[in-house]
Amino acid sequence: MTYRERIESKLNAAFSPAELTIRDDSEKHRGHAGYRPEGETHFHVRIVSAAFDGQNRVARQRAVYRALKAELDERVHALSLETLTPAEAA
């Protein structure tokens, strides 16, 4: 299973998102810290979930980081996050 697939699976399980977009931005970071030629080190994630209702931006991002702890510990160097509620995404 790729890291992208792992991220998708874990975020679906943890947040039941109405929308989930995951983009591997690794190639944009060639020559930067954490870059690997095989990719899957830098991701952009847009997640829209009712689970974020009542949470501020920091709490939402911390929840995503907790859900993806293993991936961040193993290989993923950076996550760019958009964490929204359905009302915010509308």
mmCIF file of N, CA and C in Angstrom:
data_model
loop_
_atom_site.group_PDB
_atom_site.id
_atom_site.type_symbol
_atom_site.label_atom_id
_atom_site.label_comp_id
_atom_site.label_asym_id
_atom_site.label_seq_id
_atom_site.Cartn_x
_atom_site.Cartn_y
_atom_site.Cartn_z
ATOM 1 N N MET A 1 0.854 -1.177 0.000
ATOM 2 C CA MET A 1 0.000 0.000 0.000
ATOM 3 C C MET A 1 0.902 1.242 0.000
ATOM 4 N N THR A 2 0.603 2.203 -0.858
ATOM 5 C CA THR A 2 1.394 3.426 -0.921
ATOM 6 C C THR A 2 1.060 4.320 0.282
ATOM 7 N N TYR A 3 1.901 5.306 0.524
ATOM 8 C CA TYR A 3 1.617 6.244 1.609
ATOM 9 C C TYR A 3 0.365 7.061 1.295
ATOM 10 N N ARG A 4 0.162 7.402 0.057
ATOM 11 C CA ARG A 4 -1.061 8.106 -0.308
ATOM 12 C C ARG A 4 -2.294 7.281 0.040
ATOM 13 N N GLU A 5 -2.253 6.002 -0.271
ATOM 14 C CA GLU A 5 -3.367 5.101 0.051
ATOM 15 C C GLU A 5 -3.545 4.964 1.558
ATOM 16 N N ARG A 6 -2.447 4.888 2.282
ATOM 17 C CA ARG A 6 -2.524 4.806 3.744
ATOM 18 C C ARG A 6 -3.161 6.064 4.320
ATOM 19 N N ILE A 7 -2.745 7.227 3.818
ATOM 20 C CA ILE A 7 -3.308 8.490 4.285
ATOM 21 C C ILE A 7 -4.806 8.531 4.009
ATOM 22 N N GLU A 8 -5.193 8.170 2.796
ATOM 23 C CA GLU A 8 -6.609 8.163 2.427
ATOM 24 C C GLU A 8 -7.412 7.234 3.333
ATOM 25 N N SER A 9 -6.929 6.037 3.552
ATOM 26 C CA SER A 9 -7.625 5.057 4.380
ATOM 27 C C SER A 9 -7.797 5.564 5.814
ATOM 28 N N LYS A 10 -6.735 6.087 6.383
ATOM 29 C CA LYS A 10 -6.800 6.538 7.774
ATOM 30 C C LYS A 10 -7.683 7.767 7.941
ATOM 31 N N LEU A 11 -7.619 8.699 7.010
ATOM 32 C CA LEU A 11 -8.464 9.884 7.132
ATOM 33 C C LEU A 11 -9.933 9.553 6.907
ATOM 34 N N ASN A 12 -10.229 8.646 5.990
ATOM 35 C CA ASN A 12 -11.615 8.200 5.806
ATOM 36 C C ASN A 12 -12.136 7.543 7.080
ATOM 37 N N ALA A 13 -11.330 6.693 7.703
ATOM 38 C CA ALA A 13 -11.753 5.988 8.916
ATOM 39 C C ALA A 13 -11.936 6.945 10.092
ATOM 40 N N ALA A 14 -11.046 7.908 10.226
ATOM 41 C CA ALA A 14 -11.073 8.793 11.387
ATOM 42 C C ALA A 14 -12.112 9.910 11.282
ATOM 43 N N PHE A 15 -12.368 10.403 10.070
ATOM 44 C CA PHE A 15 -13.176 11.615 9.928
ATOM 45 C C PHE A 15 -14.405 11.484 9.036
ATOM 46 N N SER A 16 -14.611 10.366 8.366
ATOM 47 C CA SER A 16 -15.750 10.195 7.451
ATOM 48 C C SER A 16 -15.986 11.464 6.635
ATOM 49 N N PRO A 17 -14.988 11.889 5.874
ATOM 50 C CA PRO A 17 -15.092 13.184 5.196
ATOM 51 C C PRO A 17 -16.134 13.225 4.088
ATOM 52 N N ALA A 18 -16.714 14.411 3.919
ATOM 53 C CA ALA A 18 -17.604 14.675 2.793
ATOM 54 C C ALA A 18 -16.769 14.889 1.537
ATOM 55 N N GLU A 19 -15.539 15.336 1.730
ATOM 56 C CA GLU A 19 -14.601 15.559 0.627
ATOM 57 C C GLU A 19 -13.198 15.271 1.133
ATOM 58 N N LEU A 20 -12.412 14.589 0.305
ATOM 59 C CA LEU A 20 -11.019 14.310 0.645
ATOM 60 C C LEU A 20 -10.199 14.332 -0.636
ATOM 61 N N THR A 21 -9.236 15.238 -0.683
ATOM 62 C CA THR A 21 -8.330 15.339 -1.819
ATOM 63 C C THR A 21 -6.912 15.248 -1.281
ATOM 64 N N ILE A 22 -6.123 14.349 -1.866
ATOM 65 C CA ILE A 22 -4.738 14.157 -1.445
ATOM 66 C C ILE A 22 -3.859 14.296 -2.680
ATOM 67 N N ARG A 23 -2.892 15.193 -2.580
ATOM 68 C CA ARG A 23 -1.997 15.434 -3.709
ATOM 69 C C ARG A 23 -0.546 15.257 -3.244
ATOM 70 N N ASP A 24 0.207 14.463 -3.982
ATOM 71 C CA ASP A 24 1.630 14.277 -3.693
ATOM 72 C C ASP A 24 2.399 15.437 -4.319
ATOM 73 N N ASP A 25 2.926 16.302 -3.483
ATOM 74 C CA ASP A 25 3.677 17.471 -3.932
ATOM 75 C C ASP A 25 5.183 17.270 -3.805
ATOM 76 N N SER A 26 5.620 16.052 -3.647
ATOM 77 C CA SER A 26 7.025 15.770 -3.383
ATOM 78 C C SER A 26 7.961 16.361 -4.424
ATOM 79 N N GLU A 27 7.603 16.259 -5.687
ATOM 80 C CA GLU A 27 8.503 16.721 -6.748
ATOM 81 C C GLU A 27 8.741 18.232 -6.666
ATOM 82 N N LYS A 28 7.791 18.957 -6.130
ATOM 83 C CA LYS A 28 7.957 20.403 -5.962
ATOM 84 C C LYS A 28 9.034 20.740 -4.935
ATOM 85 N N HIS A 29 9.431 19.745 -4.148
ATOM 86 C CA HIS A 29 10.381 19.960 -3.053
ATOM 87 C C HIS A 29 11.739 19.326 -3.322
ATOM 88 N N ARG A 30 12.010 19.044 -4.568
ATOM 89 C CA ARG A 30 13.307 18.474 -4.949
ATOM 90 C C ARG A 30 14.424 19.369 -4.402
ATOM 91 N N GLY A 31 15.382 18.744 -3.724
ATOM 92 C CA GLY A 31 16.506 19.474 -3.157
ATOM 93 C C GLY A 31 16.256 20.018 -1.761
ATOM 94 N N HIS A 32 15.038 19.905 -1.256
ATOM 95 C CA HIS A 32 14.714 20.383 0.090
ATOM 96 C C HIS A 32 14.802 19.240 1.086
ATOM 97 N N ALA A 33 14.769 19.583 2.336
ATOM 98 C CA ALA A 33 14.823 18.591 3.416
ATOM 99 C C ALA A 33 13.690 17.576 3.275
ATOM 100 N N GLY A 34 14.011 16.330 3.498
ATOM 101 C CA GLY A 34 13.014 15.270 3.478
ATOM 102 C C GLY A 34 12.661 14.735 2.110
ATOM 103 N N TYR A 35 13.154 15.357 1.053
ATOM 104 C CA TYR A 35 12.830 14.914 -0.304
ATOM 105 C C TYR A 35 13.470 13.554 -0.590
ATOM 106 N N ARG A 36 12.713 12.706 -1.272
ATOM 107 C CA ARG A 36 13.226 11.427 -1.768
ATOM 108 C C ARG A 36 12.834 11.321 -3.239
ATOM 109 N N PRO A 37 13.745 10.818 -4.075
ATOM 110 C CA PRO A 37 13.437 10.720 -5.513
ATOM 111 C C PRO A 37 12.201 9.876 -5.813
ATOM 112 N N GLU A 38 11.899 8.905 -4.993
ATOM 113 C CA GLU A 38 10.734 8.045 -5.229
ATOM 114 C C GLU A 38 9.419 8.694 -4.795
ATOM 115 N N GLY A 39 9.478 9.895 -4.217
ATOM 116 C CA GLY A 39 8.265 10.634 -3.863
ATOM 117 C C GLY A 39 7.649 10.223 -2.546
ATOM 118 N N GLU A 40 6.415 10.617 -2.370
ATOM 119 C CA GLU A 40 5.606 10.328 -1.184
ATOM 120 C C GLU A 40 6.245 10.848 0.109
ATOM 121 N N THR A 41 6.752 12.080 0.047
ATOM 122 C CA THR A 41 7.315 12.716 1.233
ATOM 123 C C THR A 41 6.594 14.010 1.599
ATOM 124 N N HIS A 42 6.005 14.671 0.628
ATOM 125 C CA HIS A 42 5.322 15.949 0.831
ATOM 126 C C HIS A 42 3.920 15.851 0.223
ATOM 127 N N PHE A 43 2.902 16.066 1.060
ATOM 128 C CA PHE A 43 1.523 15.947 0.595
ATOM 129 C C PHE A 43 0.716 17.193 0.926
ATOM 130 N N HIS A 44 -0.254 17.474 0.068
ATOM 131 C CA HIS A 44 -1.284 18.471 0.352
ATOM 132 C C HIS A 44 -2.586 17.704 0.545
ATOM 133 N N VAL A 45 -3.278 17.990 1.646
ATOM 134 C CA VAL A 45 -4.537 17.319 1.957
ATOM 135 C C VAL A 45 -5.622 18.370 2.168
ATOM 136 N N ARG A 46 -6.712 18.203 1.448
ATOM 137 C CA ARG A 46 -7.927 19.002 1.688
ATOM 138 C C ARG A 46 -8.973 18.027 2.191
ATOM 139 N N ILE A 47 -9.453 18.281 3.402
ATOM 140 C CA ILE A 47 -10.443 17.392 4.006
ATOM 141 C C ILE A 47 -11.588 18.233 4.557
ATOM 142 N N VAL A 48 -12.788 17.843 4.180
ATOM 143 C CA VAL A 48 -14.010 18.506 4.629
ATOM 144 C C VAL A 48 -14.787 17.481 5.443
ATOM 145 N N SER A 49 -15.007 17.798 6.720
ATOM 146 C CA SER A 49 -15.658 16.825 7.589
ATOM 147 C C SER A 49 -16.467 17.511 8.680
ATOM 148 N N ALA A 50 -17.630 16.947 8.969
ATOM 149 C CA ALA A 50 -18.443 17.438 10.082
ATOM 150 C C ALA A 50 -17.746 17.189 11.410
ATOM 151 N N ALA A 51 -16.782 16.280 11.441
ATOM 152 C CA ALA A 51 -16.027 16.013 12.666
ATOM 153 C C ALA A 51 -15.263 17.241 13.141
ATOM 154 N N PHE A 52 -15.050 18.213 12.270
ATOM 155 C CA PHE A 52 -14.323 19.429 12.628
ATOM 156 C C PHE A 52 -15.225 20.528 13.191
ATOM 157 N N ASP A 53 -16.539 20.316 13.200
ATOM 158 C CA ASP A 53 -17.464 21.316 13.743
ATOM 159 C C ASP A 53 -17.061 21.668 15.176
ATOM 160 N N GLY A 54 -16.970 22.957 15.459
ATOM 161 C CA GLY A 54 -16.660 23.413 16.811
ATOM 162 C C GLY A 54 -15.177 23.425 17.146
ATOM 163 N N GLN A 55 -14.329 22.993 16.222
ATOM 164 C CA GLN A 55 -12.888 22.976 16.467
ATOM 165 C C GLN A 55 -12.216 24.130 15.721
ATOM 166 N N ASN A 56 -11.188 24.696 16.343
ATOM 167 C CA ASN A 56 -10.427 25.715 15.631
ATOM 168 C C ASN A 56 -9.423 25.035 14.700
ATOM 169 N N ARG A 57 -8.737 25.825 13.897
ATOM 170 C CA ARG A 57 -7.797 25.301 12.891
ATOM 171 C C ARG A 57 -6.701 24.439 13.526
ATOM 172 N N VAL A 58 -6.162 24.877 14.638
ATOM 173 C CA VAL A 58 -5.076 24.134 15.287
ATOM 174 C C VAL A 58 -5.569 22.774 15.775
ATOM 175 N N ALA A 59 -6.735 22.726 16.382
ATOM 176 C CA ALA A 59 -7.290 21.457 16.868
ATOM 177 C C ALA A 59 -7.552 20.499 15.713
ATOM 178 N N ARG A 60 -8.045 21.011 14.608
ATOM 179 C CA ARG A 60 -8.308 20.174 13.435
ATOM 180 C C ARG A 60 -7.008 19.583 12.897
ATOM 181 N N GLN A 61 -5.985 20.432 12.768
ATOM 182 C CA GLN A 61 -4.711 19.947 12.246
ATOM 183 C C GLN A 61 -4.070 18.943 13.192
ATOM 184 N N ARG A 62 -4.157 19.178 14.479
ATOM 185 C CA ARG A 62 -3.614 18.220 15.457
ATOM 186 C C ARG A 62 -4.318 16.871 15.333
ATOM 187 N N ALA A 63 -5.617 16.892 15.096
ATOM 188 C CA ALA A 63 -6.363 15.643 14.942
ATOM 189 C C ALA A 63 -5.879 14.873 13.712
ATOM 190 N N VAL A 64 -5.625 15.581 12.616
ATOM 191 C CA VAL A 64 -5.107 14.935 11.409
ATOM 192 C C VAL A 64 -3.719 14.375 11.668
ATOM 193 N N TYR A 65 -2.869 15.155 12.313
ATOM 194 C CA TYR A 65 -1.515 14.679 12.628
ATOM 195 C C TYR A 65 -1.555 13.426 13.511
ATOM 196 N N ARG A 66 -2.471 13.396 14.479
ATOM 197 C CA ARG A 66 -2.612 12.196 15.327
ATOM 198 C C ARG A 66 -3.011 10.984 14.482
ATOM 199 N N ALA A 67 -3.945 11.193 13.567
ATOM 200 C CA ALA A 67 -4.415 10.084 12.727
ATOM 201 C C ALA A 67 -3.311 9.553 11.821
ATOM 202 N N LEU A 68 -2.375 10.417 11.449
ATOM 203 C CA LEU A 68 -1.312 10.040 10.505
ATOM 204 C C LEU A 68 0.055 9.929 11.174
ATOM 205 N N LYS A 69 0.090 9.719 12.469
ATOM 206 C CA LYS A 69 1.347 9.685 13.209
ATOM 207 C C LYS A 69 2.346 8.686 12.635
ATOM 208 N N ALA A 70 1.900 7.488 12.332
ATOM 209 C CA ALA A 70 2.820 6.460 11.814
ATOM 210 C C ALA A 70 3.442 6.900 10.488
ATOM 211 N N GLU A 71 2.651 7.474 9.619
ATOM 212 C CA GLU A 71 3.153 7.900 8.312
ATOM 213 C C GLU A 71 4.154 9.056 8.463
ATOM 214 N N LEU A 72 3.870 9.967 9.382
ATOM 215 C CA LEU A 72 4.781 11.081 9.634
ATOM 216 C C LEU A 72 6.080 10.593 10.276
ATOM 217 N N ASP A 73 5.996 9.607 11.132
ATOM 218 C CA ASP A 73 7.189 9.052 11.773
ATOM 219 C C ASP A 73 8.055 8.278 10.786
ATOM 220 N N GLU A 74 7.417 7.634 9.811
ATOM 221 C CA GLU A 74 8.140 6.750 8.897
ATOM 222 C C GLU A 74 8.723 7.477 7.691
ATOM 223 N N ARG A 75 7.917 8.231 6.972
ATOM 224 C CA ARG A 75 8.365 8.735 5.679
ATOM 225 C C ARG A 75 7.867 10.126 5.318
ATOM 226 N N VAL A 76 6.632 10.426 5.633
ATOM 227 C CA VAL A 76 6.047 11.696 5.215
ATOM 228 C C VAL A 76 6.730 12.833 5.976
ATOM 229 N N HIS A 77 7.339 13.725 5.217
ATOM 230 C CA HIS A 77 8.109 14.823 5.804
ATOM 231 C C HIS A 77 7.237 16.051 6.059
ATOM 232 N N ALA A 78 6.259 16.293 5.183
ATOM 233 C CA ALA A 78 5.458 17.507 5.323
ATOM 234 C C ALA A 78 4.038 17.302 4.829
ATOM 235 N N LEU A 79 3.109 17.920 5.560
ATOM 236 C CA LEU A 79 1.700 17.944 5.166
ATOM 237 C C LEU A 79 1.243 19.391 5.094
ATOM 238 N N SER A 80 0.659 19.761 3.978
ATOM 239 C CA SER A 80 -0.024 21.038 3.856
ATOM 240 C C SER A 80 -1.510 20.714 4.008
ATOM 241 N N LEU A 81 -2.164 21.321 4.983
ATOM 242 C CA LEU A 81 -3.534 20.921 5.310
ATOM 243 C C LEU A 81 -4.543 22.030 5.093
ATOM 244 N N GLU A 82 -5.680 21.652 4.515
ATOM 245 C CA GLU A 82 -6.898 22.441 4.505
ATOM 246 C C GLU A 82 -7.926 21.604 5.250
ATOM 247 N N THR A 83 -8.328 22.022 6.422
ATOM 248 C CA THR A 83 -9.285 21.272 7.235
ATOM 249 C C THR A 83 -10.531 22.129 7.397
ATOM 250 N N LEU A 84 -11.630 21.707 6.787
ATOM 251 C CA LEU A 84 -12.839 22.513 6.746
ATOM 252 C C LEU A 84 -14.054 21.728 7.198
ATOM 253 N N THR A 85 -15.044 22.469 7.683
ATOM 254 C CA THR A 85 -16.357 21.873 7.943
ATOM 255 C C THR A 85 -17.167 21.964 6.657
ATOM 256 N N PRO A 86 -18.221 21.187 6.518
ATOM 257 C CA PRO A 86 -19.051 21.291 5.316
ATOM 258 C C PRO A 86 -19.587 22.716 5.089
ATOM 259 N N ALA A 87 -19.944 23.423 6.135
ATOM 260 C CA ALA A 87 -20.451 24.791 5.993
ATOM 261 C C ALA A 87 -19.379 25.724 5.451
ATOM 262 N N GLU A 88 -18.149 25.536 5.874
ATOM 263 C CA GLU A 88 -17.041 26.378 5.401
ATOM 264 C C GLU A 88 -16.693 26.091 3.946
ATOM 265 N N ALA A 89 -16.893 24.858 3.528
ATOM 266 C CA ALA A 89 -16.535 24.444 2.176
ATOM 267 C C ALA A 89 -17.586 24.836 1.149
ATOM 268 N N ALA A 90 -18.795 25.123 1.632
ATOM 269 C CA ALA A 90 -19.907 25.451 0.723
ATOM 270 C C ALA A 90 -19.733 26.783 0.045
#
